[in-house]
Coordinates of C-alpha atoms in Angstrom, one line a residue:
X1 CA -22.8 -42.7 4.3
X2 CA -22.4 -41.1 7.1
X3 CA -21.4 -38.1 5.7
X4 CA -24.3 -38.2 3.1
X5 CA -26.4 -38.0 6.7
X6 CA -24.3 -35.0 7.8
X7 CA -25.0 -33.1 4.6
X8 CA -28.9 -33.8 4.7
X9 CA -28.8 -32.4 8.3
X10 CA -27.4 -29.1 7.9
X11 CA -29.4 -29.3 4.8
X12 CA -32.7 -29.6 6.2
X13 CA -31.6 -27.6 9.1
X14 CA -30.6 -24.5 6.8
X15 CA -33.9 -24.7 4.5
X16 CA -36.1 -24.9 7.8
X17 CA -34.4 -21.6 9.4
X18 CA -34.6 -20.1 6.0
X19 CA -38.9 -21.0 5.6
X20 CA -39.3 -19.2 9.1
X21 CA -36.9 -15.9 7.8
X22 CA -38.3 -13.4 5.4
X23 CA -36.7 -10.1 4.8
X24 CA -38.3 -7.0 3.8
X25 CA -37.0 -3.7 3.4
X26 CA -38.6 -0.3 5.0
X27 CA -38.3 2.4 2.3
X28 CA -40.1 6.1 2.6
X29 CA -43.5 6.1 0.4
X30 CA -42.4 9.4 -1.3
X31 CA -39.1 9.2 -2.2
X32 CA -38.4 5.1 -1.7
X33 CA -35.5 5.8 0.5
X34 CA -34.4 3.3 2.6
X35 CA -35.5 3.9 6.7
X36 CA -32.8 2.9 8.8
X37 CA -33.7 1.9 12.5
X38 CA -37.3 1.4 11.9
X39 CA -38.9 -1.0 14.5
X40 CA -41.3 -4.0 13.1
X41 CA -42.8 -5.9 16.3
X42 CA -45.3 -8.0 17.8
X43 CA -46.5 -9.9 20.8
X44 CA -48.0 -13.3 20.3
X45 CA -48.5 -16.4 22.3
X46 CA -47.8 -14.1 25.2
X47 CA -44.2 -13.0 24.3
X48 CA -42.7 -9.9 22.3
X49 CA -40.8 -10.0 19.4
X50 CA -39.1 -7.4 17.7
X51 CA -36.2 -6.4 14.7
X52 CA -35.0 -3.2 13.7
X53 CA -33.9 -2.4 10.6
X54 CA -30.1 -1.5 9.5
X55 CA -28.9 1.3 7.8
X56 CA -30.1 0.1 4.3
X57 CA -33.5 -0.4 5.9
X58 CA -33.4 -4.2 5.9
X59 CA -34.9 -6.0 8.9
X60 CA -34.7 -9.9 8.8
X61 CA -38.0 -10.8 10.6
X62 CA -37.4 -14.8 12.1
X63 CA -40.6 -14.7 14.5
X64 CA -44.2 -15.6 13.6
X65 CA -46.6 -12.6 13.6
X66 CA -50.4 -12.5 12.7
X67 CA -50.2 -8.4 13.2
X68 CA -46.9 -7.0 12.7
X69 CA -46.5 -3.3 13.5
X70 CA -43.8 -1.1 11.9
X71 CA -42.8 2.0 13.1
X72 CA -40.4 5.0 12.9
X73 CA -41.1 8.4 14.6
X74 CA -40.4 10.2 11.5
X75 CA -43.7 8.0 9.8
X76 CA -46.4 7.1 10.1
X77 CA -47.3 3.4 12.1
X78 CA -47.9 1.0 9.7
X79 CA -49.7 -3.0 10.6
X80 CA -49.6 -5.5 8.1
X81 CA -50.6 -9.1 8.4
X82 CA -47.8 -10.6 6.0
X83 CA -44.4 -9.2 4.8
X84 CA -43.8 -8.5 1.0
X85 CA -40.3 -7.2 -0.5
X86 CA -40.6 -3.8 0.9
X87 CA -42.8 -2.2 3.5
X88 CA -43.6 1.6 2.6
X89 CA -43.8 4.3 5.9
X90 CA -45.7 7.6 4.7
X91 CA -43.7 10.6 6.5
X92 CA -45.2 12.2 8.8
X93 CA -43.7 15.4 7.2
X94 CA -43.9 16.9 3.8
X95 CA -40.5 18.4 2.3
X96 CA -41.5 22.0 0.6
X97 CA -39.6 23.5 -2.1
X98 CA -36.4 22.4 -4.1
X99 CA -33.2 23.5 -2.6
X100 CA -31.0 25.8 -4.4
X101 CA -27.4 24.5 -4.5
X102 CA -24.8 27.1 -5.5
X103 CA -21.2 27.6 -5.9
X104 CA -21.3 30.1 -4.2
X105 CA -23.2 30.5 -0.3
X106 CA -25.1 33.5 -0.6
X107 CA -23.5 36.4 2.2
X108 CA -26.7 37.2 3.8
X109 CA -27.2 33.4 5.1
X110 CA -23.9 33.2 7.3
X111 CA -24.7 37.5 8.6
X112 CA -28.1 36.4 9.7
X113 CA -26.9 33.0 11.6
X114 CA -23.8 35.4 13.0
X115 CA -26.5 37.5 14.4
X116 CA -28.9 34.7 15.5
X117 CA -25.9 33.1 17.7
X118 CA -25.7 37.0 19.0
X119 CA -29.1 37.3 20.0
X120 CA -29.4 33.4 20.9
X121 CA -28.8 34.3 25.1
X122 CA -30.9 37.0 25.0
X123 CA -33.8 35.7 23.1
X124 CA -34.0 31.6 24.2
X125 CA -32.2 31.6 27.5
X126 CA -33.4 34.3 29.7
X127 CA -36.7 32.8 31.4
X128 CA -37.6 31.3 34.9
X129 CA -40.9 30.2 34.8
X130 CA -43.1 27.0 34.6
X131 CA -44.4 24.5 32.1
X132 CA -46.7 22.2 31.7
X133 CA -44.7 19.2 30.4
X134 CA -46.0 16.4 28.2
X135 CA -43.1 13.6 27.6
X136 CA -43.5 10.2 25.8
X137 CA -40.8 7.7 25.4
X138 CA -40.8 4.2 24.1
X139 CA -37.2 2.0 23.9
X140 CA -37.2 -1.1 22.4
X141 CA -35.1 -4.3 22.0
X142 CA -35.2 -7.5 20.9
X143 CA -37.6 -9.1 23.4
X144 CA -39.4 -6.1 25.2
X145 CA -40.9 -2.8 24.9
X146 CA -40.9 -0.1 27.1
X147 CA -43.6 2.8 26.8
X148 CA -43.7 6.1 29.5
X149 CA -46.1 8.9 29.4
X150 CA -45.5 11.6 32.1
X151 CA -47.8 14.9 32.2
X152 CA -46.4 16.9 35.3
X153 CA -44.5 20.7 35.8
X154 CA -41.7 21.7 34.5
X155 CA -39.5 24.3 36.7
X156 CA -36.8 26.2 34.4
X157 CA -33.8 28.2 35.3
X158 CA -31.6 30.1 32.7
X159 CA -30.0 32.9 33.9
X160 CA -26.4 31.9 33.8
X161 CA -26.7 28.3 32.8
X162 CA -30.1 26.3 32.1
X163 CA -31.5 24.0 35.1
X164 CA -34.9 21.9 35.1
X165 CA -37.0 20.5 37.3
X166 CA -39.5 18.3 37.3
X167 CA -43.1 17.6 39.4
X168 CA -45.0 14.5 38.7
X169 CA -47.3 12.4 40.6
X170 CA -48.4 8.7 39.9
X171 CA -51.5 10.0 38.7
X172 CA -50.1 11.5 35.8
X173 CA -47.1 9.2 34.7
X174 CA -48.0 5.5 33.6
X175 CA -45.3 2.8 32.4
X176 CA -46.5 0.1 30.0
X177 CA -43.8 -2.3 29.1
X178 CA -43.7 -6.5 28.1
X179 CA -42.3 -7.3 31.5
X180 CA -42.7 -6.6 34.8
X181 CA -40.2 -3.4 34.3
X182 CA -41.4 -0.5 36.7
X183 CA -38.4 1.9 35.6
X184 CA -39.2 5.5 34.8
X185 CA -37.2 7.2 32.0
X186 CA -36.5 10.8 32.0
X187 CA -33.1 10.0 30.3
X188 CA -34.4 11.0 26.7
X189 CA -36.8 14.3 28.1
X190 CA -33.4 15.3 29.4
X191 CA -31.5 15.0 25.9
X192 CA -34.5 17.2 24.2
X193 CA -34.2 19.9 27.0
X194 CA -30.5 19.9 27.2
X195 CA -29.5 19.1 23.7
X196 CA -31.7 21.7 22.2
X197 CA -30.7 23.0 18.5
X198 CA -29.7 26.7 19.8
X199 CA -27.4 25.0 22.0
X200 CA -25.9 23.6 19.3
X201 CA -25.9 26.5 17.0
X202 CA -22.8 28.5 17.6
X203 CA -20.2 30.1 15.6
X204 CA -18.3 27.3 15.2
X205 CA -21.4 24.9 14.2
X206 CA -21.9 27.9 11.1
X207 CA -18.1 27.7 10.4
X208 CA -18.1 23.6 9.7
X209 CA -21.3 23.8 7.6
X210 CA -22.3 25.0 4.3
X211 CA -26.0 26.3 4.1
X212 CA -28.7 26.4 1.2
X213 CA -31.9 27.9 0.8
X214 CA -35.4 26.2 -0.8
X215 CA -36.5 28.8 -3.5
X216 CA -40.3 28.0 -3.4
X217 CA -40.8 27.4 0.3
X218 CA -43.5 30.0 1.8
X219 CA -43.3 31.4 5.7
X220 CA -45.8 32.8 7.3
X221 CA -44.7 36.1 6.4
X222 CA -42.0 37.2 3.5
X223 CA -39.2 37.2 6.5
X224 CA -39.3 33.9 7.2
X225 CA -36.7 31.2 5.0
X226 CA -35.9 27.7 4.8
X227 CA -32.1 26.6 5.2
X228 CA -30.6 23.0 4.4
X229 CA -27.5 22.2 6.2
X230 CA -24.5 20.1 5.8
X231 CA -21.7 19.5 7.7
X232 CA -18.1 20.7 5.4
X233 CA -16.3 17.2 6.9
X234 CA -18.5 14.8 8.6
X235 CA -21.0 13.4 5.9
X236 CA -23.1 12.2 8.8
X237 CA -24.5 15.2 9.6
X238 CA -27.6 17.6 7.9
X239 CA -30.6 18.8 8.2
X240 CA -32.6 22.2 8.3
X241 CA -33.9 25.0 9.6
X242 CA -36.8 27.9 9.2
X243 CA -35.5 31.3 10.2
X244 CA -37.2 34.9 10.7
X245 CA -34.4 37.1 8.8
X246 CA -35.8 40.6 10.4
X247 CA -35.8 39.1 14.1
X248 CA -33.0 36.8 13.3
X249 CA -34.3 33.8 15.2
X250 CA -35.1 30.1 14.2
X251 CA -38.3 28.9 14.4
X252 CA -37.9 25.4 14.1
X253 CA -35.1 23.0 12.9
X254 CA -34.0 19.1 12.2
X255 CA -31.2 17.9 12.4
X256 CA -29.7 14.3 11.7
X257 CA -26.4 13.4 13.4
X258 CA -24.3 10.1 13.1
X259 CA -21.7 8.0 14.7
X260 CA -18.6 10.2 14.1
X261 CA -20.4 13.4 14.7
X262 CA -21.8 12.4 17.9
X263 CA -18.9 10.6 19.3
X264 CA -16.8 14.0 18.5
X265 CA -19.6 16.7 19.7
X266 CA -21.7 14.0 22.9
X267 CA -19.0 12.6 24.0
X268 CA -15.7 13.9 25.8
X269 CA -12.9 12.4 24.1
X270 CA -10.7 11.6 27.3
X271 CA -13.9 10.2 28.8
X272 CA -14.3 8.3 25.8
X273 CA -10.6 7.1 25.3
X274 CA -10.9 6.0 28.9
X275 CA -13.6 4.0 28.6
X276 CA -12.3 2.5 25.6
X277 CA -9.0 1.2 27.6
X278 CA -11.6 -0.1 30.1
X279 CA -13.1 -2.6 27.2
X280 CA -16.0 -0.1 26.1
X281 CA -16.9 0.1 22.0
X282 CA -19.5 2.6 20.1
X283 CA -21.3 0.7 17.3
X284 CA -23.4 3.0 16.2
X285 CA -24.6 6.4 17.6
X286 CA -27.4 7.7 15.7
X287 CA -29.7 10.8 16.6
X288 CA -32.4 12.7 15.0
X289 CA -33.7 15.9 16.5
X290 CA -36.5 18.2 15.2
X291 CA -37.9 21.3 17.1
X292 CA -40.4 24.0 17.0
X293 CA -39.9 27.1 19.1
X294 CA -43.0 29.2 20.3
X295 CA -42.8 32.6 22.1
X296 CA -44.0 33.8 25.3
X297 CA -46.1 36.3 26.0
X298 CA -42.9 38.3 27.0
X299 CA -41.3 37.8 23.4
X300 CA -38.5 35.1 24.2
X301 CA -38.7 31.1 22.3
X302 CA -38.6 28.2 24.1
X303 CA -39.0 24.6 22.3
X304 CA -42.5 24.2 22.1
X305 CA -42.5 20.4 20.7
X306 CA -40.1 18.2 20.0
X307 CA -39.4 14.8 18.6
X308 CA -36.1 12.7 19.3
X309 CA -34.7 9.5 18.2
X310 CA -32.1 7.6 18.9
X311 CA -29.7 4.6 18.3
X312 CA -27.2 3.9 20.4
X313 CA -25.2 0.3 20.7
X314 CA -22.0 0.1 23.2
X315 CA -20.3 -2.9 24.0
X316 CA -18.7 -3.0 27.7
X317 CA -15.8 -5.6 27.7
X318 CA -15.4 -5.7 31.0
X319 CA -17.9 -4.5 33.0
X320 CA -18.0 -4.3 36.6
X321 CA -21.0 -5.7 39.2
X322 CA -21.5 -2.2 40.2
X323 CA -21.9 -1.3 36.4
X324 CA -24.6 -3.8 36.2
X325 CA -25.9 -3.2 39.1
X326 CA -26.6 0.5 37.9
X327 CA -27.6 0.1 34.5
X328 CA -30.1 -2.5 36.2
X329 CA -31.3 0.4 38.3
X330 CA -31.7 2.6 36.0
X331 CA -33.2 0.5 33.1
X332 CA -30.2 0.5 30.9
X333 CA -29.7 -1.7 27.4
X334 CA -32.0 -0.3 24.9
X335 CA -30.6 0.5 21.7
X336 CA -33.7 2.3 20.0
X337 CA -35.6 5.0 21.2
X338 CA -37.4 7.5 20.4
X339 CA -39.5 10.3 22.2
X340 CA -41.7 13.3 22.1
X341 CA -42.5 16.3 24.3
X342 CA -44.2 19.3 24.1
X343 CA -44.3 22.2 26.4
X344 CA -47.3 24.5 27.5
X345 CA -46.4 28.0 29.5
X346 CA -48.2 28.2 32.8
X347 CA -50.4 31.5 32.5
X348 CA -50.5 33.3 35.1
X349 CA -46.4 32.7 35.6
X350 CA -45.7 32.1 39.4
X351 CA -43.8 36.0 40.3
X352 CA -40.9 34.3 41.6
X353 CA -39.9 30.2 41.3
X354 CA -39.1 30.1 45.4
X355 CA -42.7 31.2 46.2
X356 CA -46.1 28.8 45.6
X357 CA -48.6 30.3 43.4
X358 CA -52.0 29.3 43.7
X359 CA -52.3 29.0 40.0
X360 CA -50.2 25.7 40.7
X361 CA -52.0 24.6 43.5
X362 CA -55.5 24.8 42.0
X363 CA -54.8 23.5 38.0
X364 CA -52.5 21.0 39.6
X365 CA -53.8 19.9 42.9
X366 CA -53.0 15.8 42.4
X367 CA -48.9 16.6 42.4
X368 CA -47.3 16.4 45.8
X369 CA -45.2 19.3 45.4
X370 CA -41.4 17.7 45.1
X371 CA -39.5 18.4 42.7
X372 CA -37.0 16.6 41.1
X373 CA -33.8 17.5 39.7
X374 CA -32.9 16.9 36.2
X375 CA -29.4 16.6 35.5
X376 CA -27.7 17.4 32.3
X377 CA -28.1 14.1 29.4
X378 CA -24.7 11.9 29.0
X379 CA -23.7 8.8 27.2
X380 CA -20.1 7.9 28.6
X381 CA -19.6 9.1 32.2
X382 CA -18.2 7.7 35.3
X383 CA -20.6 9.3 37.9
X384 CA -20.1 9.7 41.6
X385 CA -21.9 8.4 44.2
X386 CA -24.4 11.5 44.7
X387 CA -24.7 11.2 40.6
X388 CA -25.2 7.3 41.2
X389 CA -28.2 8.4 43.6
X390 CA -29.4 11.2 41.5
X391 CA -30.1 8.8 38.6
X392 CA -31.5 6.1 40.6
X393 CA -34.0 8.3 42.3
X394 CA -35.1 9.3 38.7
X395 CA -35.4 6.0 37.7
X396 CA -37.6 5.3 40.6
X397 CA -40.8 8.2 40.6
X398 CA -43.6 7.1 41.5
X399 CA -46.0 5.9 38.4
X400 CA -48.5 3.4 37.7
X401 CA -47.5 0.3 35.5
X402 CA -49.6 -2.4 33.0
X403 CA -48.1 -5.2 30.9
X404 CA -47.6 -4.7 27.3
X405 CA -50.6 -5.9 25.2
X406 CA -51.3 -4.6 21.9

């Protein structure tokens, strides 16, 4: 009997959890692909709830929702007030032409990259000068959401190696998140700056992939062509990109990375073998980076907008109360995130970056004039103390903050 009892239990136990799961499946509207990492969320009876989808675009939603929102940066946001079998995203972007896969890689492809990576210094790295910066960044987990919006300067250096940094005032950065979080983020504005495509494009990045062009895509002018990408090895890694064949520069580019790419290209691999004998793991290390370059008015390219996502989930065996202290400080543990920025050249350019130009003081008067370093992006480090502070102090600038309520 008592068994019988036992049975009826788990029984009624099982069937209960399974009436308040449903699972749906976030596919692309055009070509019914699956979405991995897509966010579906909600806040209701004063707390957040949230699932992301896995890498076959299936999210197992267990919370009650009368508005559910799903999003992806690549798509277009999409509420619905009940789940059915599969949630369609329309992209944001439209693929153009059909690729044209050959045998044989065309010669004129792999001269014209050659020369891009030539002129790369010359025509993308070259400028001092200032920007007007516009960053978004929203992170997510299971329980909370974190938004920041930041409109401030941006203070380059490239001769020699590339160096930001960055004004802002609380007037012009605001946090929204679902709990009383004040943490600002510049962790993901630094990945777009110092991550950028033509830093990635190299000789050796040509050497390990094999390129294709799209037959009925249409530049602007006759020059310009579209490119597909894949890596020769890693079948985590593609993409694209539009390039000017007479100037020999790319105008805009996406690429798609996964684990085993970015572990071997992000990551150092003593840094990362270290951490590994300290008890650290890398799930999953997804990014997706898409860029369009603009030119100044003295003829060089500079990434103009940009959109980033990524997924990143580490497990830390053993981690130390000064580990958690700092990933406490500097709002640490969010798997999925995603962010956009676009950047505006300030006209007229300051005539040196160590001298204050009254162009700066008049357009920008609310900024208190301190500038803050930003550091180069990392994902496995062991920083020093100075580094400890440096991150710290970025988590801390000043900004206004509200509660999560949509």
């Amino acid at each position: 009997m008592s068994g019988l009892l036992l049975f009826l239990l788990i029984f009624v136990a099982t069937a209960g959890f399974a009436q308040n799961t449903a699972t749906t499946v976030v596919a692309d509207a055009d070509t019914h692909e699956p979405i991995a990492h897509a966010s579906l969320y909600t806040k209701e009876g004063g707390r957040f709830h949230s699932v992301i989808s896995n890498e076959r675009g299936v999210a197992r939603v267990s919370f009650q929702f009368q508005r559910l929102t799903v999003s992806h940066l690549n798509y277009e946001r999409l509420v619905v007030r009940r789940l059915s079998d599969t949630l369609f995203l329309k992209p944001r972007y439209r693929s153009t032409g059909e690729v044209v896969v050959t045998n044989k890689e065309p010669e004129w492809i792999r001269r014209c990259l050659k020369e891009t990576v030539k002129r790369k210094t010359r025509n993308y790295f070259t400028h001092d000068g200032y920007e007007q910066v516009d960053y978004h960044t929203q992170s997510m987990g299971r329980d909370n959401i974190y938004r920041f919006h930041l409109t401030g300067l941006l203070r380059t250096k490239c001769p020699g190696r590339k160096r930001y940094e960055l004004q802002v005032d609380s007037v012009n950065a605001h946090i929204v998140a679902s709990d009383s979080t004040r943490l600002t983020d510049t962790q993901n504005l630094r990945r777009m700056l110092y991550e950028d495509f033509m830093e990635d494009l190299t000789r050796d990045f040509i050497s390990d992939h094999r390129f294709y062009h799209y037959a009925d895509y249409e530049g602007a002018s006759r020059d310009q062509v579209k490119l597909s990408f894949k890596a020769k090895r890693n079948t985590d890694d593609r993409g694209w990109l539009i390039l000017d064949t007479v100037r020999c520069v790319v105008l805009s580019a996406y690429r798609a990375t996964g684990t085993k790419t970015n572990r071997q290209e992000r990551i150092s691999s003593a840094m990362y073998m270290m951490a590994r004998i300290f008890g650290y793991r890398i799930d999953t290390f997804t990014r997706d980076y898409r860029v369009t370059y603009a030119q100044r008015s003295d003829g060089t390219l500079y990434p103009a907008e940009v959109r980033y996502k990524m997924y990143y989930a580490g497990r830390d065996g053993d981690s130390t109360k000064a580990e958690a202290e700092f990933s406490e400080q500097t709002g640490g543990g969010f798997p999925n995130m995603e962010a956009t920025m676009t950047l505006t050249p300030l006209n007229p350019q300051p005539s040196s970056l160590n001298t204050k130009h009254s162009t700066l003081n008049t357009q920008h008067s609310t900024l208190n004039n301190t500038w803050h370093q930003l550091p180069p992006s990392w994902y496995v480090a062991f920083n020093t103390d100075s580094d400890r502070q440096l991150e710290v102090k970025l988590s801390n600038l000043p900004a206004t903050f509200s509660i999560y309520e949509e």
